[in-house]
Amino acid sequence: MYFISGLTVLMTAILIYVGTGRNPLIAAYRFIYELFHSWRFLLVFIAMCCVLVVNKYELKLESLMPARSNYTSVFFGIEGHFVRHFQQFFHHLWVSQISAFFYVIILQSLLVASIGIYAGQRNKIFLFASCYTVLLNYAVAIPFFLFLPINEVWSYTPAGVTFYMLEAFPKFEEVYRPLSGLDNCFPSLHTAISVSMAILAVRSGNRRWAAIACTSAVIIIFSIFYMGIHWLTDMLGGLLLAAISTTIAVYWASRTVRYAEAKPMLLQQR
């Protein structure tokens, strides 16, 4: 796990450097500066962290709930063997390795790098929007995980899907399963988070970062099918969630920043 964490930090620094052409330490400094000088950003960041903590303990909440109906068979009835055909067509060891790298490492790095890049560029609207987006994605997804359990495709025997993650990361179940339930599938947060970061990158006007984020999102979406983890319906749910959450997040962020900048001017006029 320490290796994964270290690699995530390294990739985050690389993404910030490539996405901005500037020293990642500048982004780290500006992020810390915003935390200490903007109580609004501090509150939004704390709220985002809180929802991430709730997601971490979602499995414990599940264990306290009464028995729930499982709807995996409904998804399989709609999609059939789409995922099996998809992964069999592309299967190769190096594809498994690249897919695992993006699924496990790049998704986390993409999220953290987005916040770092906007902090480093002093783009307050998209700094706030990134945090609002993550908050919204998880706040919407967690109730689905609790009340609409859908098993990962590979774990549903009739689907005939292989879990190729184990080819590249044999200890995946040991390391990550305690953090993510086998039936926490709809909507796909890997899709929602990666596409959300790509949408924000495009809207921010940073073309270099937009190209990186969009490419990463495409590969991550590829990996959820190739690895045999998500259903097509999960992906569609993730896309819809990304579109809605980013729209709301940018609106909230614009109002937050506009109000924060307008208030000192009003006080001066008095």
GROMACS .gro file of C-alpha atoms in nm:
model
  270
    1MET     CA    1   0.000   0.000   0.000
    2TYR     CA    2   0.291   0.235   0.074
    3PHE     CA    3   0.426   0.171  -0.275
    4ILE     CA    4   0.086   0.259  -0.425
    5SER     CA    5   0.069   0.577  -0.217
    6GLY     CA    6   0.422   0.678  -0.313
    7LEU     CA    7   0.356   0.614  -0.680
    8THR     CA    8   0.036   0.818  -0.659
    9VAL     CA    9   0.226   1.113  -0.510
   10LEU     CA   10   0.492   1.084  -0.780
   11MET     CA   11   0.236   1.072  -1.062
   12THR     CA   12   0.047   1.365  -0.910
   13ALA     CA   13   0.364   1.573  -0.916
   14ILE     CA   14   0.435   1.469  -1.276
   15LEU     CA   15   0.080   1.552  -1.387
   16ILE     CA   16   0.098   1.895  -1.224
   17TYR     CA   17   0.433   1.966  -1.390
   18VAL     CA   18   0.322   1.846  -1.733
   19GLY     CA   19  -0.017   2.015  -1.700
   20THR     CA   20   0.126   2.354  -1.608
   21GLY     CA   21   0.496   2.351  -1.694
   22ARG     CA   22   0.566   2.472  -1.341
   23ASN     CA   23   0.721   2.330  -1.025
   24PRO     CA   24   0.463   2.113  -0.839
   25LEU     CA   25   0.584   2.268  -0.512
   26ILE     CA   26   0.434   2.598  -0.624
   27ALA     CA   27   0.096   2.428  -0.654
   28ALA     CA   28   0.140   2.273  -0.308
   29TYR     CA   29   0.227   2.613  -0.161
   30ARG     CA   30  -0.071   2.784  -0.324
   31PHE     CA   31  -0.303   2.508  -0.204
   32ILE     CA   32  -0.185   2.545   0.156
   33TYR     CA   33  -0.207   2.923   0.121
   34GLU     CA   34  -0.572   2.898   0.015
   35LEU     CA   35  -0.652   2.669   0.307
   36PHE     CA   36  -0.515   2.922   0.555
   37HIS     CA   37  -0.640   3.240   0.385
   38SER     CA   38  -0.985   3.141   0.259
   39TRP     CA   39  -1.228   3.007   0.518
   40ARG     CA   40  -1.474   2.931   0.238
   41PHE     CA   41  -1.226   2.706   0.061
   42LEU     CA   42  -1.132   2.545   0.392
   43LEU     CA   43  -1.497   2.459   0.462
   44VAL     CA   44  -1.555   2.320   0.112
   45PHE     CA   45  -1.236   2.114   0.133
   46ILE     CA   46  -1.335   1.978   0.476
   47ALA     CA   47  -1.681   1.889   0.340
   48MET     CA   48  -1.519   1.704   0.050
   49CYS     CA   49  -1.292   1.513   0.289
   50CYS     CA   50  -1.590   1.425   0.509
   51VAL     CA   51  -1.782   1.267   0.222
   52LEU     CA   52  -1.468   1.070   0.129
   53VAL     CA   53  -1.450   0.943   0.487
   54VAL     CA   54  -1.817   0.842   0.471
   55ASN     CA   55  -1.741   0.651   0.151
   56LYS     CA   56  -1.452   0.476   0.326
   57TYR     CA   57  -1.687   0.349   0.598
   58GLU     CA   58  -1.977   0.276   0.362
   59LEU     CA   59  -1.915  -0.099   0.392
   60LYS     CA   60  -1.963  -0.077   0.769
   61LEU     CA   61  -2.293   0.103   0.711
   62GLU     CA   62  -2.396  -0.180   0.479
   63SER     CA   63  -2.326  -0.437   0.748
   64LEU     CA   64  -2.569  -0.260   0.980
   65MET     CA   65  -2.851  -0.264   0.726
   66PRO     CA   66  -3.108  -0.544   0.684
   67ALA     CA   67  -3.077  -0.783   0.389
   68ARG     CA   68  -3.114  -0.604   0.056
   69SER     CA   69  -3.227  -0.715  -0.288
   70ASN     CA   70  -2.952  -0.748  -0.548
   71TYR     CA   71  -3.021  -0.620  -0.900
   72THR     CA   72  -2.720  -0.758  -1.087
   73SER     CA   73  -2.935  -0.998  -1.288
   74VAL     CA   74  -3.133  -0.702  -1.423
   75PHE     CA   75  -2.817  -0.540  -1.561
   76PHE     CA   76  -2.704  -0.870  -1.710
   77GLY     CA   77  -3.045  -0.916  -1.871
   78ILE     CA   78  -3.010  -0.577  -2.038
   79GLU     CA   79  -2.645  -0.602  -2.147
   80GLY     CA   80  -2.577  -0.971  -2.194
   81HIS     CA   81  -2.211  -1.055  -2.262
   82PHE     CA   82  -2.093  -0.710  -2.375
   83VAL     CA   83  -1.814  -0.691  -2.115
   84ARG     CA   84  -1.691  -1.046  -2.185
   85HIS     CA   85  -1.665  -0.981  -2.560
   86PHE     CA   86  -1.498  -0.645  -2.495
   87GLN     CA   87  -1.224  -0.776  -2.269
   88GLN     CA   88  -1.159  -1.087  -2.478
   89PHE     CA   89  -1.107  -0.875  -2.789
   90PHE     CA   90  -0.838  -0.658  -2.624
   91HIS     CA   91  -0.680  -0.905  -2.382
   92HIS     CA   92  -0.302  -0.896  -2.351
   93LEU     CA   93  -0.071  -0.879  -2.048
   94TRP     CA   94   0.062  -0.532  -2.129
   95VAL     CA   95  -0.295  -0.406  -2.173
   96SER     CA   96  -0.375  -0.543  -1.826
   97GLN     CA   97  -0.073  -0.366  -1.679
   98ILE     CA   98  -0.154  -0.028  -1.835
   99SER     CA   99  -0.521  -0.058  -1.744
  100ALA     CA  100  -0.438  -0.143  -1.382
  101PHE     CA  101  -0.199   0.153  -1.362
  102PHE     CA  102  -0.465   0.397  -1.478
  103TYR     CA  103  -0.743   0.236  -1.273
  104VAL     CA  104  -0.549   0.230  -0.945
  105ILE     CA  105  -0.293   0.514  -0.971
  106ILE     CA  106  -0.394   0.769  -1.232
  107LEU     CA  107  -0.753   0.816  -1.113
  108GLN     CA  108  -0.633   0.930  -0.770
  109SER     CA  109  -0.353   1.136  -0.919
  110LEU     CA  110  -0.592   1.301  -1.165
  111LEU     CA  111  -0.816   1.419  -0.884
  112VAL     CA  112  -0.537   1.554  -0.663
  113ALA     CA  113  -0.348   1.707  -0.957
  114SER     CA  114  -0.662   1.892  -1.068
  115ILE     CA  115  -0.687   2.064  -0.730
  116GLY     CA  116  -0.314   2.135  -0.732
  117ILE     CA  117  -0.315   2.279  -1.084
  118TYR     CA  118  -0.604   2.517  -1.019
  119ALA     CA  119  -0.451   2.623  -0.688
  120GLY     CA  120  -0.114   2.684  -0.856
  121GLN     CA  121  -0.276   2.888  -1.134
  122ARG     CA  122  -0.488   3.079  -0.880
  123ASN     CA  123  -0.796   2.970  -1.069
  124LYS     CA  124  -1.029   2.993  -0.772
  125ILE     CA  125  -1.348   2.907  -0.959
  126PHE     CA  126  -1.215   2.572  -1.079
  127LEU     CA  127  -1.036   2.508  -0.750
  128PHE     CA  128  -1.372   2.532  -0.574
  129ALA     CA  129  -1.545   2.349  -0.860
  130SER     CA  130  -1.310   2.050  -0.829
  131CYS     CA  131  -1.393   2.009  -0.461
  132TYR     CA  132  -1.766   2.063  -0.516
  133THR     CA  133  -1.760   1.806  -0.797
  134VAL     CA  134  -1.596   1.535  -0.587
  135LEU     CA  135  -1.837   1.610  -0.303
  136LEU     CA  136  -2.140   1.582  -0.533
  137ASN     CA  137  -2.019   1.266  -0.707
  138TYR     CA  138  -1.974   1.076  -0.383
  139ALA     CA  139  -2.283   1.223  -0.214
  140VAL     CA  140  -2.497   1.096  -0.502
  141ALA     CA  141  -2.319   0.761  -0.546
  142ILE     CA  142  -2.316   0.645  -0.183
  143PRO     CA  143  -2.698   0.607  -0.151
  144PHE     CA  144  -2.694   0.396  -0.469
  145PHE     CA  145  -2.422   0.175  -0.318
  146LEU     CA  146  -2.633   0.132  -0.005
  147PHE     CA  147  -2.976   0.077  -0.159
  148LEU     CA  148  -2.911  -0.047  -0.516
  149PRO     CA  149  -2.643  -0.318  -0.487
  150ILE     CA  150  -2.500  -0.427  -0.822
  151ASN     CA  151  -2.217  -0.681  -0.828
  152GLU     CA  152  -1.899  -0.626  -1.028
  153VAL     CA  153  -1.928  -0.806  -1.361
  154TRP     CA  154  -1.650  -1.061  -1.302
  155SER     CA  155  -1.813  -1.176  -0.977
  156TYR     CA  156  -2.143  -1.259  -1.152
  157THR     CA  157  -2.086  -1.612  -1.286
  158PRO     CA  158  -2.336  -1.605  -1.578
  159ALA     CA  159  -2.147  -1.308  -1.727
  160GLY     CA  160  -1.845  -1.530  -1.795
  161VAL     CA  161  -1.601  -1.246  -1.730
  162THR     CA  162  -1.239  -1.273  -1.608
  163PHE     CA  163  -1.097  -1.035  -1.348
  164TYR     CA  164  -0.784  -0.927  -1.536
  165MET     CA  165  -0.679  -0.688  -1.259
  166LEU     CA  166  -0.516  -0.985  -1.086
  167GLU     CA  167  -0.278  -1.033  -1.381
  168ALA     CA  168  -0.116  -0.698  -1.307
  169PHE     CA  169  -0.200  -0.652  -0.939
  170PRO     CA  170  -0.232  -0.995  -0.768
  171LYS     CA  171  -0.295  -0.839  -0.425
  172PHE     CA  172  -0.576  -0.611  -0.542
  173GLU     CA  173  -0.844  -0.796  -0.345
  174GLU     CA  174  -0.631  -0.795  -0.032
  175VAL     CA  175  -0.540  -0.427  -0.055
  176TYR     CA  176  -0.849  -0.261  -0.204
  177ARG     CA  177  -1.148  -0.482  -0.133
  178PRO     CA  178  -1.181  -0.358   0.228
  179LEU     CA  179  -1.230  -0.009   0.080
  180SER     CA  180  -1.474  -0.093  -0.199
  181GLY     CA  181  -1.761  -0.339  -0.177
  182LEU     CA  182  -1.813  -0.602  -0.443
  183ASP     CA  183  -2.164  -0.466  -0.500
  184ASN     CA  184  -2.072  -0.094  -0.511
  185CYS     CA  185  -2.091  -0.080  -0.887
  186PHE     CA  186  -2.361   0.166  -0.997
  187PRO     CA  187  -2.287   0.438  -1.083
  188SER     CA  188  -1.923   0.395  -1.184
  189LEU     CA  189  -1.726   0.644  -0.975
  190HIS     CA  190  -1.417   0.576  -1.183
  191THR     CA  191  -1.614   0.705  -1.481
  192ALA     CA  192  -1.777   0.991  -1.291
  193ILE     CA  193  -1.457   1.123  -1.130
  194SER     CA  194  -1.231   1.090  -1.436
  195VAL     CA  195  -1.486   1.242  -1.675
  196SER     CA  196  -1.566   1.517  -1.424
  197MET     CA  197  -1.199   1.615  -1.404
  198ALA     CA  198  -1.180   1.608  -1.785
  199ILE     CA  199  -1.487   1.832  -1.820
  200LEU     CA  200  -1.350   2.081  -1.569
  201ALA     CA  201  -1.011   2.079  -1.743
  202VAL     CA  202  -1.174   2.161  -2.077
  203ARG     CA  203  -1.388   2.434  -1.925
  204SER     CA  204  -1.090   2.584  -1.740
  205GLY     CA  205  -0.921   2.677  -2.069
  206ASN     CA  206  -0.595   2.496  -1.987
  207ARG     CA  207  -0.552   2.307  -2.314
  208ARG     CA  208  -0.251   2.106  -2.203
  209TRP     CA  209  -0.426   1.985  -1.891
  210ALA     CA  210  -0.749   1.924  -2.084
  211ALA     CA  211  -0.564   1.694  -2.326
  212ILE     CA  212  -0.408   1.498  -2.038
  213ALA     CA  213  -0.733   1.472  -1.841
  214CYS     CA  214  -0.942   1.368  -2.141
  215THR     CA  215  -0.690   1.104  -2.248
  216SER     CA  216  -0.675   0.968  -1.893
  217ALA     CA  217  -1.055   0.956  -1.869
  218VAL     CA  218  -1.081   0.757  -2.194
  219ILE     CA  219  -0.823   0.503  -2.074
  220ILE     CA  220  -0.988   0.473  -1.732
  221ILE     CA  221  -1.327   0.407  -1.893
  222PHE     CA  222  -1.159   0.147  -2.115
  223SER     CA  223  -1.009  -0.015  -1.805
  224ILE     CA  224  -1.341  -0.056  -1.620
  225PHE     CA  225  -1.465  -0.280  -1.901
  226TYR     CA  226  -1.135  -0.448  -1.982
  227MET     CA  227  -1.080  -0.542  -1.616
  228GLY     CA  228  -1.430  -0.688  -1.601
  229ILE     CA  229  -1.536  -0.458  -1.317
  230HIS     CA  230  -1.821  -0.241  -1.442
  231TRP     CA  231  -2.131  -0.286  -1.655
  232LEU     CA  232  -2.207  -0.058  -1.948
  233THR     CA  233  -2.500   0.079  -1.746
  234ASP     CA  234  -2.257   0.172  -1.467
  235MET     CA  235  -2.053   0.374  -1.714
  236LEU     CA  236  -2.360   0.552  -1.851
  237GLY     CA  237  -2.465   0.636  -1.496
  238GLY     CA  238  -2.116   0.772  -1.430
  239LEU     CA  239  -2.126   0.990  -1.741
  240LEU     CA  240  -2.462   1.136  -1.640
  241LEU     CA  241  -2.338   1.196  -1.286
  242ALA     CA  242  -2.026   1.371  -1.419
  243ALA     CA  243  -2.228   1.599  -1.646
  244ILE     CA  244  -2.471   1.699  -1.372
  245SER     CA  245  -2.216   1.736  -1.092
  246THR     CA  246  -1.975   1.951  -1.293
  247THR     CA  247  -2.256   2.179  -1.411
  248ILE     CA  248  -2.376   2.234  -1.055
  249ALA     CA  249  -2.021   2.258  -0.919
  250VAL     CA  250  -1.911   2.532  -1.161
  251TYR     CA  251  -2.229   2.727  -1.085
  252TRP     CA  252  -2.175   2.698  -0.709
  253ALA     CA  253  -1.805   2.781  -0.744
  254SER     CA  254  -1.875   3.091  -0.953
  255ARG     CA  255  -2.122   3.219  -0.695
  256THR     CA  256  -1.887   3.139  -0.407
  257VAL     CA  257  -1.592   3.323  -0.561
  258ARG     CA  258  -1.805   3.614  -0.683
  259TYR     CA  259  -1.956   3.662  -0.338
  260ALA     CA  260  -1.615   3.637  -0.169
  261GLU     CA  261  -1.471   3.902  -0.401
  262ALA     CA  262  -1.773   4.131  -0.380
  263LYS     CA  263  -1.799   4.141  -0.002
  264PRO     CA  264  -1.469   4.332   0.063
  265MET     CA  265  -1.573   4.591  -0.198
  266LEU     CA  266  -1.907   4.642  -0.025
  267LEU     CA  267  -1.732   4.688   0.309
  268GLN     CA  268  -1.496   4.946   0.157
  269GLN     CA  269  -1.788   5.141   0.011
  270ARG     CA  270  -1.941   5.166   0.357
   0.00000   0.00000   0.00000
